[in-house]
Amino acid sequence: MQSDVDEQLSIPSVDVVDLFAGPGGLDVAARWLGLDVYGFEWDPNACETRAAAGLNSVPHDVRDFGPADVPGAWILAGGPPCQTFTVAGSGAGRRALDEVLSFVRRMGNGETVTQEVAQLDDVRTGLVLEPLRWAIEAHKAENPYKLIVLEQVQAVLPVWKAMARVLEDKLGYRAVCGVLRTEEHGVPQTRRRAILIASLGVERELPEATHRRYRKGVGQLEGDPELFPWESMGEALNRGGPFRVISNYGTGGDPKLRGTRRFDEPSATVTGKVSRNRVVDLDDNPLNRMTLHEAGRLQTFPVDYPWSGKDVAQQIGNAVPPVLALHVLAAALGFKISPEDARKVVDRPWLDTRDSAPLDHLQRMGLLFS
């Protein structure tokens, strides 16, 4: 296996190294922008999807590698596993938050905390520290990343804020972080993600909303007239008739409080249980359940994205929505993506365009930091 890994890492210089690449959410966005990306991922199922999508696909553990293994990359990106931080998970990350914040501060002071991190109750909790380790190692090697882009569930925002202070005070970056709502960026789904953008020598901002915020009971055409209406499930899926999606689980575990969204609303957050959700017409007659490709489209993957391997629903639920990643990467580079361009790349067949950049006029963005 190691020889295969070495062969995979002996690749031409790339623009982006993605530390927790999953099935390719951020990788898809980078390709749309004309950026070359190398993604680290340890789940063999996600790697099967990556292989089918034309992305690098040998399973890696980011803890075994560092910046020297992907020379030339000038953008560091990552969305560490969220299960221990998310409300739906075990909560180990939330319980360990103070300890994780302490590790961030100590790493910023030059301490090595590897052994202590390994003693955390859930190994996935410590993975949130890996982007900082890579950034520190690159800085020590006098070849720092010019941009750092990180995303996670909103419960991780305190960690991103602590990392931002280290990146600014110790490594010379200018950093910004906050929580973005996916429907405000053209994703037909309500989902909140904590985002960090850090840049060497240039101040960047989080991407501004392009679409209106979804509010229950408020129509699509209401709200700020300067913003696009949020995209609905019906518009994204083209199912041909009105429908409702009923969640598989209830709020707080109460089955009587199962969430319901109509076709003319954005989807609720797509999770690994999306295929269990019921779909009915407006008279409660059962309809075909959501297909995996439909679930992927609600995450803004191209409709023909070649999902492969096992646990595909979990792969989809764990992924960062490519359109959100598109807006975040562009903001980190000093660009704004129009809703029209974002919709254009989502609607284009992935298998026909995966080796080219549909947003051809943005290929030059790599020159911004040359």
mmCIF file of N, CA and C in Angstrom, residues 269-350:
data_model
loop_
_atom_site.group_PDB
_atom_site.id
_atom_site.type_symbol
_atom_site.label_atom_id
_atom_site.label_comp_id
_atom_site.label_asym_id
_atom_site.label_seq_id
_atom_site.Cartn_x
_atom_site.Cartn_y
_atom_site.Cartn_z
ATOM 1 N N THR A 269 -31.532 19.931 6.175
ATOM 2 C CA THR A 269 -30.147 19.486 6.060
ATOM 3 C C THR A 269 -30.083 18.035 5.597
ATOM 4 N N VAL A 270 -29.337 17.802 4.525
ATOM 5 C CA VAL A 270 -29.164 16.450 3.995
ATOM 6 C C VAL A 270 -28.164 15.708 4.873
ATOM 7 N N THR A 271 -28.599 14.584 5.434
ATOM 8 C CA THR A 271 -27.738 13.778 6.297
ATOM 9 C C THR A 271 -27.556 12.392 5.686
ATOM 10 N N GLY A 272 -26.814 11.564 6.372
ATOM 11 C CA GLY A 272 -26.601 10.205 5.905
ATOM 12 C C GLY A 272 -27.855 9.360 5.937
ATOM 13 N N LYS A 273 -28.936 9.874 6.519
ATOM 14 C CA LYS A 273 -30.213 9.155 6.568
ATOM 15 C C LYS A 273 -31.194 9.677 5.529
ATOM 16 N N VAL A 274 -30.715 10.435 4.550
ATOM 17 C CA VAL A 274 -31.614 11.078 3.589
ATOM 18 C C VAL A 274 -32.466 10.078 2.825
ATOM 19 N N SER A 275 -31.918 8.885 2.553
ATOM 20 C CA SER A 275 -32.679 7.904 1.773
ATOM 21 C C SER A 275 -33.836 7.305 2.569
ATOM 22 N N ARG A 276 -33.885 7.539 3.883
ATOM 23 C CA ARG A 276 -34.984 7.026 4.709
ATOM 24 C C ARG A 276 -36.157 7.997 4.779
ATOM 25 N N ASN A 277 -35.962 9.229 4.333
ATOM 26 C CA ASN A 277 -37.039 10.209 4.389
ATOM 27 C C ASN A 277 -38.194 9.794 3.467
ATOM 28 N N ARG A 278 -39.414 10.000 3.921
ATOM 29 C CA ARG A 278 -40.588 9.710 3.100
ATOM 30 C C ARG A 278 -40.868 10.869 2.167
ATOM 31 N N VAL A 279 -41.356 10.559 0.976
ATOM 32 C CA VAL A 279 -41.797 11.572 0.021
ATOM 33 C C VAL A 279 -43.251 11.279 -0.311
ATOM 34 N N VAL A 280 -44.120 12.269 -0.155
ATOM 35 C CA VAL A 280 -45.554 12.099 -0.402
ATOM 36 C C VAL A 280 -46.053 13.268 -1.244
ATOM 37 N N ASP A 281 -47.233 13.081 -1.879
ATOM 38 C CA ASP A 281 -47.840 14.212 -2.563
ATOM 39 C C ASP A 281 -48.593 15.048 -1.535
ATOM 40 N N LEU A 282 -49.261 16.077 -1.985
ATOM 41 C CA LEU A 282 -49.904 16.990 -1.032
ATOM 42 C C LEU A 282 -51.125 16.380 -0.361
ATOM 43 N N ASP A 283 -51.563 15.196 -0.857
ATOM 44 C CA ASP A 283 -52.654 14.459 -0.204
ATOM 45 C C ASP A 283 -52.131 13.297 0.623
ATOM 46 N N ASP A 284 -50.832 13.282 0.869
ATOM 47 C CA ASP A 284 -50.169 12.258 1.684
ATOM 48 C C ASP A 284 -50.083 10.890 1.013
ATOM 49 N N ASN A 285 -50.288 10.828 -0.289
ATOM 50 C CA ASN A 285 -50.075 9.577 -1.007
ATOM 51 C C ASN A 285 -48.574 9.374 -1.210
ATOM 52 N N PRO A 286 -48.060 8.156 -0.973
ATOM 53 C CA PRO A 286 -46.610 7.933 -1.082
ATOM 54 C C PRO A 286 -46.101 8.078 -2.505
ATOM 55 N N LEU A 287 -44.937 8.692 -2.625
ATOM 56 C CA LEU A 287 -44.222 8.818 -3.891
ATOM 57 C C LEU A 287 -42.875 8.113 -3.756
ATOM 58 N N ASN A 288 -42.169 7.994 -4.863
ATOM 59 C CA ASN A 288 -40.835 7.390 -4.804
ATOM 60 C C ASN A 288 -39.942 8.179 -3.860
ATOM 61 N N ARG A 289 -39.188 7.445 -3.059
ATOM 62 C CA ARG A 289 -38.273 8.111 -2.131
ATOM 63 C C ARG A 289 -37.145 8.799 -2.904
ATOM 64 N N MET A 290 -36.423 9.635 -2.212
ATOM 65 C CA MET A 290 -35.334 10.379 -2.818
ATOM 66 C C MET A 290 -34.255 9.419 -3.313
ATOM 67 N N THR A 291 -33.870 9.560 -4.572
ATOM 68 C CA THR A 291 -32.754 8.760 -5.061
ATOM 69 C C THR A 291 -31.445 9.365 -4.571
ATOM 70 N N LEU A 292 -30.381 8.585 -4.657
ATOM 71 C CA LEU A 292 -29.080 9.086 -4.226
ATOM 72 C C LEU A 292 -28.633 10.253 -5.098
ATOM 73 N N HIS A 293 -28.922 10.183 -6.398
ATOM 74 C CA HIS A 293 -28.529 11.293 -7.264
ATOM 75 C C HIS A 293 -29.333 12.557 -6.933
ATOM 76 N N GLU A 294 -30.602 12.386 -6.534
ATOM 77 C CA GLU A 294 -31.386 13.547 -6.112
ATOM 78 C C GLU A 294 -30.823 14.130 -4.818
ATOM 79 N N ALA A 295 -30.455 13.264 -3.885
ATOM 80 C CA ALA A 295 -29.845 13.750 -2.644
ATOM 81 C C ALA A 295 -28.552 14.490 -2.946
ATOM 82 N N GLY A 296 -27.749 13.958 -3.869
ATOM 83 C CA GLY A 296 -26.528 14.637 -4.268
ATOM 84 C C GLY A 296 -26.806 15.994 -4.888
ATOM 85 N N ARG A 297 -27.873 16.087 -5.679
ATOM 86 C CA ARG A 297 -28.221 17.370 -6.302
ATOM 87 C C ARG A 297 -28.647 18.389 -5.252
ATOM 88 N N LEU A 298 -29.330 17.950 -4.182
ATOM 89 C CA LEU A 298 -29.672 18.875 -3.100
ATOM 90 C C LEU A 298 -28.421 19.393 -2.408
ATOM 91 N N GLN A 299 -27.327 18.639 -2.502
ATOM 92 C CA GLN A 299 -26.037 19.097 -1.991
ATOM 93 C C GLN A 299 -25.282 19.914 -3.050
ATOM 94 N N THR A 300 -25.857 20.034 -4.241
ATOM 95 C CA THR A 300 -25.326 20.756 -5.410
ATOM 96 C C THR A 300 -24.185 20.022 -6.113
ATOM 97 N N PHE A 301 -24.112 18.700 -5.970
ATOM 98 C CA PHE A 301 -23.270 17.930 -6.869
ATOM 99 C C PHE A 301 -23.976 17.849 -8.219
ATOM 100 N N PRO A 302 -23.214 17.753 -9.316
ATOM 101 C CA PRO A 302 -23.850 17.532 -10.614
ATOM 102 C C PRO A 302 -24.732 16.281 -10.566
ATOM 103 N N VAL A 303 -25.843 16.303 -11.300
ATOM 104 C CA VAL A 303 -26.815 15.219 -11.195
ATOM 105 C C VAL A 303 -26.245 13.890 -11.672
ATOM 106 N N ASP A 304 -25.203 13.923 -12.519
ATOM 107 C CA ASP A 304 -24.608 12.677 -12.999
ATOM 108 C C ASP A 304 -23.350 12.301 -12.225
ATOM 109 N N TYR A 305 -23.144 12.904 -11.043
ATOM 110 C CA TYR A 305 -21.939 12.592 -10.280
ATOM 111 C C TYR A 305 -21.909 11.097 -9.990
ATOM 112 N N PRO A 306 -20.787 10.409 -10.230
ATOM 113 C CA PRO A 306 -20.765 8.939 -10.203
ATOM 114 C C PRO A 306 -20.589 8.345 -8.810
ATOM 115 N N TRP A 307 -21.620 8.444 -7.974
ATOM 116 C CA TRP A 307 -21.551 7.894 -6.626
ATOM 117 C C TRP A 307 -21.246 6.396 -6.686
ATOM 118 N N SER A 308 -20.297 5.955 -5.886
ATOM 119 C CA SER A 308 -19.844 4.567 -5.925
ATOM 120 C C SER A 308 -19.523 4.088 -4.508
ATOM 121 N N GLY A 309 -19.237 2.790 -4.389
ATOM 122 C CA GLY A 309 -18.903 2.222 -3.096
ATOM 123 C C GLY A 309 -20.138 2.024 -2.231
ATOM 124 N N LYS A 310 -19.921 1.779 -0.948
ATOM 125 C CA LYS A 310 -21.005 1.567 0.005
ATOM 126 C C LYS A 310 -21.306 2.852 0.757
ATOM 127 N N ASP A 311 -22.415 2.829 1.496
ATOM 128 C CA ASP A 311 -22.802 3.965 2.354
ATOM 129 C C ASP A 311 -22.813 5.273 1.573
ATOM 130 N N VAL A 312 -23.390 5.239 0.372
ATOM 131 C CA VAL A 312 -23.397 6.439 -0.461
ATOM 132 C C VAL A 312 -24.180 7.570 0.200
ATOM 133 N N ALA A 313 -25.306 7.237 0.832
ATOM 134 C CA ALA A 313 -26.077 8.285 1.506
ATOM 135 C C ALA A 313 -25.229 8.992 2.558
ATOM 136 N N GLN A 314 -24.405 8.232 3.279
ATOM 137 C CA GLN A 314 -23.521 8.837 4.280
ATOM 138 C C GLN A 314 -22.464 9.691 3.614
ATOM 139 N N GLN A 315 -21.917 9.237 2.490
ATOM 140 C CA GLN A 315 -20.953 10.047 1.743
ATOM 141 C C GLN A 315 -21.568 11.394 1.366
ATOM 142 N N ILE A 316 -22.796 11.341 0.874
ATOM 143 C CA ILE A 316 -23.471 12.571 0.439
ATOM 144 C C ILE A 316 -23.711 13.492 1.632
ATOM 145 N N GLY A 317 -24.234 12.930 2.717
ATOM 146 C CA GLY A 317 -24.541 13.753 3.890
ATOM 147 C C GLY A 317 -23.326 14.380 4.517
ATOM 148 N N ASN A 318 -22.174 13.711 4.441
ATOM 149 C CA ASN A 318 -20.947 14.226 5.057
ATOM 150 C C ASN A 318 -20.253 15.284 4.216
ATOM 151 N N ALA A 319 -20.591 15.387 2.949
ATOM 152 C CA ALA A 319 -19.842 16.247 2.025
ATOM 153 C C ALA A 319 -20.179 17.721 2.213
ATOM 154 N N VAL A 320 -19.215 18.574 1.908
ATOM 155 C CA VAL A 320 -19.496 20.004 1.822
ATOM 156 C C VAL A 320 -20.206 20.253 0.499
ATOM 157 N N PRO A 321 -21.284 21.046 0.476
ATOM 158 C CA PRO A 321 -21.948 21.337 -0.790
ATOM 159 C C PRO A 321 -20.991 22.052 -1.753
ATOM 160 N N PRO A 322 -20.781 21.510 -2.951
ATOM 161 C CA PRO A 322 -19.818 22.131 -3.871
ATOM 162 C C PRO A 322 -20.095 23.608 -4.170
ATOM 163 N N VAL A 323 -21.365 23.999 -4.270
ATOM 164 C CA VAL A 323 -21.646 25.411 -4.578
ATOM 165 C C VAL A 323 -21.244 26.309 -3.412
ATOM 166 N N LEU A 324 -21.441 25.853 -2.181
ATOM 167 C CA LEU A 324 -20.950 26.641 -1.045
ATOM 168 C C LEU A 324 -19.432 26.739 -1.114
ATOM 169 N N ALA A 325 -18.763 25.609 -1.378
ATOM 170 C CA ALA A 325 -17.300 25.624 -1.497
ATOM 171 C C ALA A 325 -16.854 26.530 -2.633
ATOM 172 N N LEU A 326 -17.624 26.569 -3.702
ATOM 173 C CA LEU A 326 -17.309 27.445 -4.830
ATOM 174 C C LEU A 326 -17.291 28.906 -4.394
ATOM 175 N N HIS A 327 -18.318 29.321 -3.663
ATOM 176 C CA HIS A 327 -18.384 30.708 -3.191
ATOM 177 C C HIS A 327 -17.269 31.011 -2.195
ATOM 178 N N VAL A 328 -16.961 30.053 -1.319
ATOM 179 C CA VAL A 328 -15.935 30.288 -0.301
ATOM 180 C C VAL A 328 -14.554 30.362 -0.945
ATOM 181 N N LEU A 329 -14.236 29.440 -1.846
ATOM 182 C CA LEU A 329 -12.940 29.485 -2.531
ATOM 183 C C LEU A 329 -12.781 30.777 -3.322
ATOM 184 N N ALA A 330 -13.841 31.170 -4.024
ATOM 185 C CA ALA A 330 -13.767 32.402 -4.798
ATOM 186 C C ALA A 330 -13.552 33.608 -3.893
ATOM 187 N N ALA A 331 -14.239 33.661 -2.752
ATOM 188 C CA ALA A 331 -14.047 34.767 -1.824
ATOM 189 C C ALA A 331 -12.622 34.796 -1.296
ATOM 190 N N ALA A 332 -12.057 33.627 -1.023
ATOM 191 C CA ALA A 332 -10.675 33.563 -0.551
ATOM 192 C C ALA A 332 -9.716 34.110 -1.593
ATOM 193 N N LEU A 333 -10.087 33.967 -2.861
ATOM 194 C CA LEU A 333 -9.249 34.443 -3.960
ATOM 195 C C LEU A 333 -9.578 35.874 -4.384
ATOM 196 N N GLY A 334 -10.571 36.471 -3.745
ATOM 197 C CA GLY A 334 -10.924 37.852 -4.064
ATOM 198 C C GLY A 334 -11.949 37.990 -5.163
ATOM 199 N N PHE A 335 -12.680 36.915 -5.483
ATOM 200 C CA PHE A 335 -13.696 36.937 -6.521
ATOM 201 C C PHE A 335 -15.081 36.819 -5.914
ATOM 202 N N LYS A 336 -16.075 37.165 -6.727
ATOM 203 C CA LYS A 336 -17.459 36.857 -6.414
ATOM 204 C C LYS A 336 -18.004 35.978 -7.529
ATOM 205 N N ILE A 337 -18.750 34.963 -7.148
ATOM 206 C CA ILE A 337 -19.380 34.075 -8.113
ATOM 207 C C ILE A 337 -20.837 34.486 -8.267
ATOM 208 N N SER A 338 -21.285 34.690 -9.485
ATOM 209 C CA SER A 338 -22.678 35.049 -9.702
ATOM 210 C C SER A 338 -23.552 33.812 -9.562
ATOM 211 N N PRO A 339 -24.783 33.979 -9.132
ATOM 212 C CA PRO A 339 -25.696 32.822 -9.066
ATOM 213 C C PRO A 339 -25.860 32.146 -10.422
ATOM 214 N N GLU A 340 -25.816 32.937 -11.493
ATOM 215 C CA GLU A 340 -25.959 32.347 -12.824
ATOM 216 C C GLU A 340 -24.795 31.417 -13.148
ATOM 217 N N ASP A 341 -23.565 31.835 -12.826
ATOM 218 C CA ASP A 341 -22.405 30.977 -13.080
ATOM 219 C C ASP A 341 -22.438 29.731 -12.203
ATOM 220 N N ALA A 342 -22.862 29.906 -10.935
ATOM 221 C CA ALA A 342 -22.936 28.755 -10.041
ATOM 222 C C ALA A 342 -23.942 27.738 -10.560
ATOM 223 N N ARG A 343 -25.092 28.204 -10.998
ATOM 224 C CA ARG A 343 -26.119 27.289 -11.522
ATOM 225 C C ARG A 343 -25.622 26.628 -12.809
ATOM 226 N N LYS A 344 -24.875 27.373 -13.607
ATOM 227 C CA LYS A 344 -24.382 26.828 -14.875
ATOM 228 C C LYS A 344 -23.486 25.621 -14.654
ATOM 229 N N VAL A 345 -22.572 25.705 -13.698
ATOM 230 C CA VAL A 345 -21.643 24.600 -13.509
ATOM 231 C C VAL A 345 -22.326 23.394 -12.858
ATOM 232 N N VAL A 346 -23.315 23.648 -11.993
ATOM 233 C CA VAL A 346 -24.035 22.530 -11.382
ATOM 234 C C VAL A 346 -24.801 21.750 -12.441
ATOM 235 N N ASP A 347 -25.376 22.454 -13.389
ATOM 236 C CA ASP A 347 -26.216 21.807 -14.392
ATOM 237 C C ASP A 347 -25.426 21.132 -15.506
ATOM 238 N N ARG A 348 -24.144 21.421 -15.614
ATOM 239 C CA ARG A 348 -23.354 20.779 -16.661
ATOM 240 C C ARG A 348 -22.968 19.371 -16.232
ATOM 241 N N PRO A 349 -22.968 18.414 -17.174
ATOM 242 C CA PRO A 349 -22.588 17.041 -16.815
ATOM 243 C C PRO A 349 -21.159 16.980 -16.293
ATOM 244 N N TRP A 350 -20.978 16.370 -15.125
ATOM 245 C CA TRP A 350 -19.650 16.267 -14.546
ATOM 246 C C TRP A 350 -18.735 15.397 -15.386
#
